[in-house]
Short mmCIF file of C-alpha atoms in Angstrom, two decimals:
data_model
loop_
_atom_site.label_atom_id
_atom_site.label_comp_id
_atom_site.label_asym_id
_atom_site.label_seq_id
_atom_site.Cartn_x
_atom_site.Cartn_y
_atom_site.Cartn_z
CA MET A 2 120.24 136.98 119.90
CA ALA A 3 120.03 133.19 120.16
CA GLN A 4 119.28 131.29 116.98
CA ALA A 5 115.57 130.54 116.55
CA TRP A 6 114.15 127.40 114.99
CA ARG A 7 110.71 126.49 113.66
CA CYS A 8 109.44 122.97 114.21
CA THR A 9 107.45 121.40 111.37
CA GLY A 10 106.22 118.48 113.47
CA LEU A 11 107.01 115.02 114.75
CA ARG A 12 107.58 112.26 112.18
CA TRP A 13 107.71 108.48 112.55
CA SER A 14 109.88 106.11 110.52
CA GLY A 15 111.44 102.71 110.94
CA ASP A 16 114.10 104.36 113.10
CA GLY A 17 111.62 105.85 115.54
CA ALA A 18 110.29 109.33 116.26
CA VAL A 19 112.05 112.55 115.24
CA LEU A 20 111.23 116.23 115.49
CA VAL A 21 111.66 117.91 112.10
CA TRP A 22 112.74 121.55 111.77
CA GLU A 23 112.56 124.00 108.89
CA GLY A 24 115.57 123.36 106.68
CA GLY A 25 115.36 119.59 107.17
CA VAL A 26 117.25 119.21 110.45
CA ARG A 27 115.97 116.27 112.51
CA SER A 28 116.17 115.60 116.24
CA ALA A 29 115.81 111.96 117.32
CA LEU A 30 113.72 111.29 120.45
CA PRO A 31 115.05 108.13 122.11
CA ARG A 32 113.93 107.24 125.60
CA GLY A 33 116.06 109.07 128.18
CA LYS A 34 116.93 112.02 125.94
CA ARG A 35 116.84 115.50 127.49
CA VAL A 36 114.47 117.86 125.66
CA ALA A 37 114.82 121.58 126.42
CA PHE A 38 113.62 124.60 124.48
CA GLY A 39 112.29 128.09 125.05
CA VAL A 40 109.67 130.08 123.15
CA VAL A 41 111.01 133.39 121.84
CA THR A 42 110.04 136.22 124.19
CA GLY A 43 107.66 138.69 122.56
CA GLY A 44 106.93 136.28 119.70
CA ALA A 45 103.59 135.10 118.39
CA ARG A 46 102.40 131.84 116.91
CA THR A 47 101.81 132.12 113.18
CA CYS A 48 100.00 129.92 110.65
CA VAL A 49 102.11 127.11 109.16
CA GLY A 50 100.46 127.42 105.73
CA ALA A 51 99.01 124.66 103.57
CA ARG A 52 100.37 121.87 101.36
CA GLY A 53 103.97 123.08 101.47
CA HIS A 54 103.16 126.77 100.91
CA ALA A 55 103.63 129.50 103.50
CA CYS A 56 100.62 131.42 104.76
CA PRO A 57 100.52 134.57 102.58
CA VAL A 58 99.57 136.83 105.51
CA ARG A 59 101.42 134.96 108.31
CA ALA A 60 98.17 134.99 110.26
CA ALA A 61 98.24 134.63 114.02
CA VAL A 62 96.78 131.37 115.36
CA SER A 63 95.70 130.18 118.79
CA GLY A 64 98.30 128.59 121.03
CA ARG A 65 95.82 125.79 121.76
CA SER A 66 95.30 124.79 118.12
CA ALA A 67 96.73 121.39 117.18
CA GLY A 68 96.54 122.28 113.48
CA ALA A 69 98.32 125.68 113.70
CA ARG A 70 96.52 126.91 110.55
CA CYS A 71 94.39 129.96 109.92
CA GLU A 72 90.89 129.42 108.55
CA GLU A 73 91.89 129.99 104.92
CA CYS A 74 94.95 127.71 105.00
CA ALA A 75 92.95 125.02 106.78
CA ARG A 76 90.38 125.20 103.98
CA LEU A 77 93.10 124.89 101.33
CA ASP A 78 94.65 121.93 103.14
CA ARG A 79 91.31 120.10 103.24
CA ALA A 80 90.64 120.83 99.57
CA HIS A 81 92.97 118.00 98.46
CA SER A 82 92.68 115.61 101.37
CA VAL A 83 91.81 111.93 101.46
CA ALA A 84 90.90 112.30 105.13
CA ALA A 85 88.36 115.00 104.30
CA ASP A 86 86.91 113.03 101.34
CA THR A 87 87.97 115.71 98.85
CA PHE A 88 90.38 113.54 96.85
CA ALA A 89 88.20 110.65 95.68
CA ASP A 90 90.19 109.92 92.49
CA ASP A 91 93.45 108.93 94.19
CA PRO A 92 94.67 105.92 92.13
CA ARG A 93 96.89 104.45 94.87
CA PRO A 94 95.90 101.23 96.68
CA TYR A 95 94.72 101.64 100.27
CA HIS A 96 94.73 99.55 103.42
CA VAL A 97 91.77 99.38 105.78
CA TYR A 98 93.01 98.86 109.33
CA LEU A 99 91.75 98.21 112.85
CA ALA A 100 93.66 100.09 115.55
CA TRP A 101 93.56 99.59 119.34
CA PHE A 102 94.41 102.32 121.87
CA GLY A 103 93.18 100.73 125.10
CA THR A 104 90.33 98.65 126.48
CA GLY A 105 87.14 99.51 124.58
CA MET A 106 89.03 101.76 122.16
CA VAL A 107 89.08 100.18 118.69
CA LYS A 108 88.80 102.31 115.55
CA VAL A 109 88.70 101.68 111.83
CA GLY A 110 90.66 103.76 109.34
CA ILE A 111 92.39 103.78 105.97
CA THR A 112 95.92 104.62 104.85
CA ALA A 113 97.79 104.44 101.56
CA VAL A 114 99.56 101.08 101.19
CA GLU A 115 102.82 102.85 100.32
CA ARG A 116 102.87 104.48 103.79
CA GLY A 117 103.05 101.14 105.62
CA PRO A 118 102.37 101.50 109.38
CA ALA A 119 103.36 105.20 109.55
CA ARG A 120 99.76 106.37 109.97
CA LEU A 121 99.26 104.01 112.89
CA LEU A 122 102.42 105.27 114.62
CA GLU A 123 101.33 108.89 114.03
CA GLN A 124 97.99 108.23 115.73
CA GLY A 125 99.53 106.47 118.71
CA ALA A 126 97.92 103.09 117.97
CA VAL A 127 99.20 100.66 120.60
CA CYS A 128 98.50 97.76 118.25
CA PHE A 129 96.76 97.19 114.94
CA SER A 130 95.91 94.74 112.19
CA TRP A 131 95.23 95.21 108.50
CA LEU A 132 91.68 94.34 107.50
CA GLY A 133 91.57 94.84 103.73
CA ARG A 134 93.39 96.22 100.69
CA GLY A 135 92.06 97.79 97.52
CA PRO A 136 91.01 101.02 95.73
CA LEU A 137 90.32 104.14 97.77
CA MET A 138 86.55 104.19 97.37
CA ALA A 139 86.26 100.48 98.22
CA ALA A 140 88.32 101.13 101.35
CA ARG A 141 86.01 104.04 102.21
CA ARG A 142 82.93 101.83 101.77
CA ALA A 143 84.41 99.21 104.10
CA GLU A 144 85.12 101.91 106.68
CA GLU A 145 81.49 103.08 106.47
CA LEU A 146 80.26 99.48 106.66
CA LEU A 147 82.08 98.86 109.96
CA ARG A 148 80.78 102.09 111.43
CA ALA A 149 77.19 101.24 110.50
CA ALA A 150 77.13 97.49 111.13
CA LEU A 151 79.54 97.09 114.05
CA LYS A 152 79.50 100.63 115.53
CA VAL A 153 83.28 100.89 115.21
CA PRO A 154 84.27 104.59 115.25
CA ASP A 155 86.76 106.18 112.88
CA ARG A 156 88.14 108.53 115.55
CA ILE A 157 89.35 108.19 119.13
CA PRO A 158 90.03 111.51 120.92
CA TYR A 159 93.65 112.06 121.96
CA ALA A 160 92.54 112.84 125.52
CA ASP A 161 91.04 109.33 125.75
CA LYS A 162 94.20 107.73 124.37
CA ARG A 163 96.36 109.52 126.94
CA ALA A 164 94.03 108.62 129.79
CA VAL A 165 94.79 104.89 129.52
CA ARG A 166 98.34 104.84 128.15
CA ALA A 167 100.07 104.19 131.49
CA ALA A 168 97.69 101.40 132.53
CA LEU A 169 97.41 99.12 129.51
CA PRO A 170 97.04 95.35 129.67
CA GLY A 171 99.99 93.17 128.69
CA VAL A 172 101.12 92.59 125.13
CA GLY A 173 99.43 89.20 124.94
CA GLU A 174 96.00 90.70 125.74
CA ARG A 175 96.08 93.74 123.50
CA GLY A 176 95.09 92.09 120.25
CA ALA A 177 92.00 90.31 121.58
CA GLU A 178 89.52 93.09 120.85
CA ILE A 179 90.67 93.75 117.30
CA ALA A 180 90.76 90.00 116.64
CA GLY A 181 87.06 89.87 117.52
CA VAL A 182 86.19 92.88 115.35
CA HIS A 183 88.27 91.50 112.48
CA ALA A 184 86.41 88.18 112.58
CA ARG A 185 83.04 89.92 112.46
CA ALA A 186 84.08 92.42 109.80
CA VAL A 187 85.35 90.02 107.13
CA VAL A 188 82.01 88.14 107.00
CA LEU A 189 79.76 91.19 106.80
CA ASP A 190 77.22 91.42 104.00
CA GLY A 191 78.07 94.33 101.76
CA TRP A 192 81.84 93.86 101.82
CA PRO A 193 83.15 95.70 98.69
CA GLU A 194 83.98 93.21 95.93
CA SER A 195 87.16 95.07 94.91
CA LEU A 196 88.54 95.03 98.46
CA GLU A 197 90.79 92.08 99.22
CA ARG A 198 90.41 90.73 102.75
CA GLU A 199 93.65 90.69 104.79
CA PRO A 200 94.28 87.98 107.42
CA PHE A 201 94.37 89.00 111.06
CA GLN A 202 97.93 89.68 112.21
CA VAL A 203 98.46 91.97 115.18
CA VAL A 204 101.39 94.41 115.23
CA ASP A 205 102.26 95.90 118.64
CA HIS A 206 103.87 99.34 119.05
CA GLY A 207 104.41 99.22 122.81
CA GLU A 208 108.17 98.83 122.49
CA ALA A 209 108.47 101.48 119.76
CA PHE A 210 106.58 103.96 121.95
CA GLY A 211 108.41 103.05 125.17
CA LEU A 212 105.24 102.17 127.10
CA GLU A 213 106.73 99.50 129.36
CA GLY A 214 106.77 100.86 132.91
CA LEU A 215 105.40 104.27 131.83
CA PRO A 216 104.32 106.19 134.96
CA PRO A 217 100.95 107.98 135.06
CA ALA A 218 100.99 111.57 133.85
CA ASP A 219 100.48 114.49 136.22
CA GLY A 220 99.55 117.06 133.60
CA VAL A 221 99.19 117.93 129.92
CA VAL A 222 100.58 121.06 128.27
CA SER A 223 97.58 123.15 127.20
CA GLU A 224 99.56 125.60 125.05
CA LEU A 225 102.96 127.18 124.56
CA VAL A 226 103.36 130.88 125.31
CA ALA A 227 105.93 133.53 124.38
CA GLY A 228 108.78 133.45 126.89
CA GLY A 229 107.79 130.00 128.17
CA ALA A 230 110.15 127.04 128.54
CA VAL A 231 109.89 123.25 128.33
CA GLY A 232 112.52 120.93 129.75
CA GLY A 233 112.45 117.26 130.66
CA GLU A 234 113.56 113.71 129.97
CA VAL A 235 111.76 111.61 127.37
CA LEU A 236 109.92 108.70 129.00
CA ALA A 237 107.84 107.70 125.98
CA VAL A 238 106.71 108.96 122.58
CA ALA A 239 103.29 107.84 121.32
CA GLY A 240 101.75 109.41 118.24
CA PRO A 241 102.49 113.15 118.54
CA ASP A 242 102.79 113.00 122.34
CA LEU A 243 105.99 113.32 124.35
CA HIS A 244 105.78 111.99 127.91
CA LEU A 245 108.42 113.98 129.82
CA ALA A 246 109.82 113.68 133.34
CA THR A 247 110.03 117.33 134.42
CA GLU A 248 110.46 119.43 137.55
CA ARG A 249 106.63 119.54 137.66
CA GLY A 250 106.19 115.78 137.42
CA VAL A 251 105.34 113.67 134.38
CA ILE A 252 103.94 116.02 131.74
CA VAL A 253 102.54 115.16 128.29
CA LEU A 254 103.43 117.55 125.46
CA ASP A 255 101.49 117.27 122.19
CA THR A 256 104.23 118.24 119.73
CA ARG A 257 101.63 119.67 117.35
CA LEU A 258 101.50 122.64 119.75
CA MET A 259 105.14 123.42 118.87
CA THR A 260 104.51 124.26 115.23
CA GLY A 261 104.16 127.93 114.31
CA TRP A 262 106.38 129.17 117.15
CA GLU A 263 109.97 130.39 117.04
CA LEU A 264 111.91 128.23 119.51
CA THR A 265 115.40 128.51 120.97
CA ALA A 266 117.69 126.12 122.84
CA GLY A 267 116.67 126.17 126.51
CA ASP A 268 117.52 124.77 129.93
CA THR A 269 115.62 122.26 132.08
CA GLY A 270 112.98 124.71 133.33
CA PHE A 271 109.24 124.27 132.74
CA SER A 272 107.06 127.37 132.54
CA VAL A 273 104.17 126.84 130.13
CA PRO A 274 100.48 126.35 131.03
CA VAL A 275 99.61 122.83 132.15
CA ARG A 276 96.19 121.39 132.89
CA GLU A 277 95.62 118.57 135.32
CA PHE A 278 95.73 115.15 133.71
CA ARG A 279 92.40 113.34 133.38
CA GLU A 280 92.78 109.66 134.13
CA ALA A 281 90.31 107.11 132.82
CA THR A 282 87.61 106.46 135.43
CA VAL A 283 85.43 103.97 133.53
CA GLN A 284 86.54 101.45 130.95
CA GLN A 285 84.36 99.27 128.77
CA ASP A 286 84.71 95.53 129.18
CA GLY A 287 84.68 95.26 125.40
CA LEU A 288 83.51 96.88 122.22
CA PHE A 289 80.20 95.03 122.13
#
């Protein structure tokens, strides 16, 4: 029987994107690399556990779940999560950031200063700027302030990000929207006193993601299935998404769908469910 591997997810670092496997093995994902794997026949997708601990019952989870956790493990994971507002006493300093994913798609968020831009790469932010720096709760208040005063969301759906990724404006135009939001944000009444304002300085991830010349996608993998196969050439990697040139056209694979499955080395075939890609039909002229 062929050796089976379990993927623990895609990670970003200064060297680019890598797939990480149980045991610590890493697979780099440079543009042009061939990716090929099969899902073990007769296998099932099982819960990945919570906070470094295996699921005690190895519960089955849906192939369409991006989190790959059962209800109990998902609850445990949220119980000590900054993102879920259940870890309010974190003493680390935090950045507030503005991220841009396409025309009319600006969001506000926070990330620990020690993580640098990793959170922005993980989300697939095409460009971003820091907005402020300070204690966690001050960063949270600033995030709430922007949502209330400027109607800046704290989430952009991945489907919306993918819909515009192959038709973005040039590098010189990408920072204009966040520059405008930044200018409005730093003069708002109610800015937390303990949050230091950061100057506007746009950082662009287009080159890191490989977006230059990216062709439109034909489909998006909806789930992996036992006995299925994925094979293709890496065109771009943005956030958790692989854009692959395959025998079925350009297909986007959200690598979060890989976790929880036993995978084996495969060929260049492609036999997992794919849904038709939804392109953006209407774009806002701006955020305001």
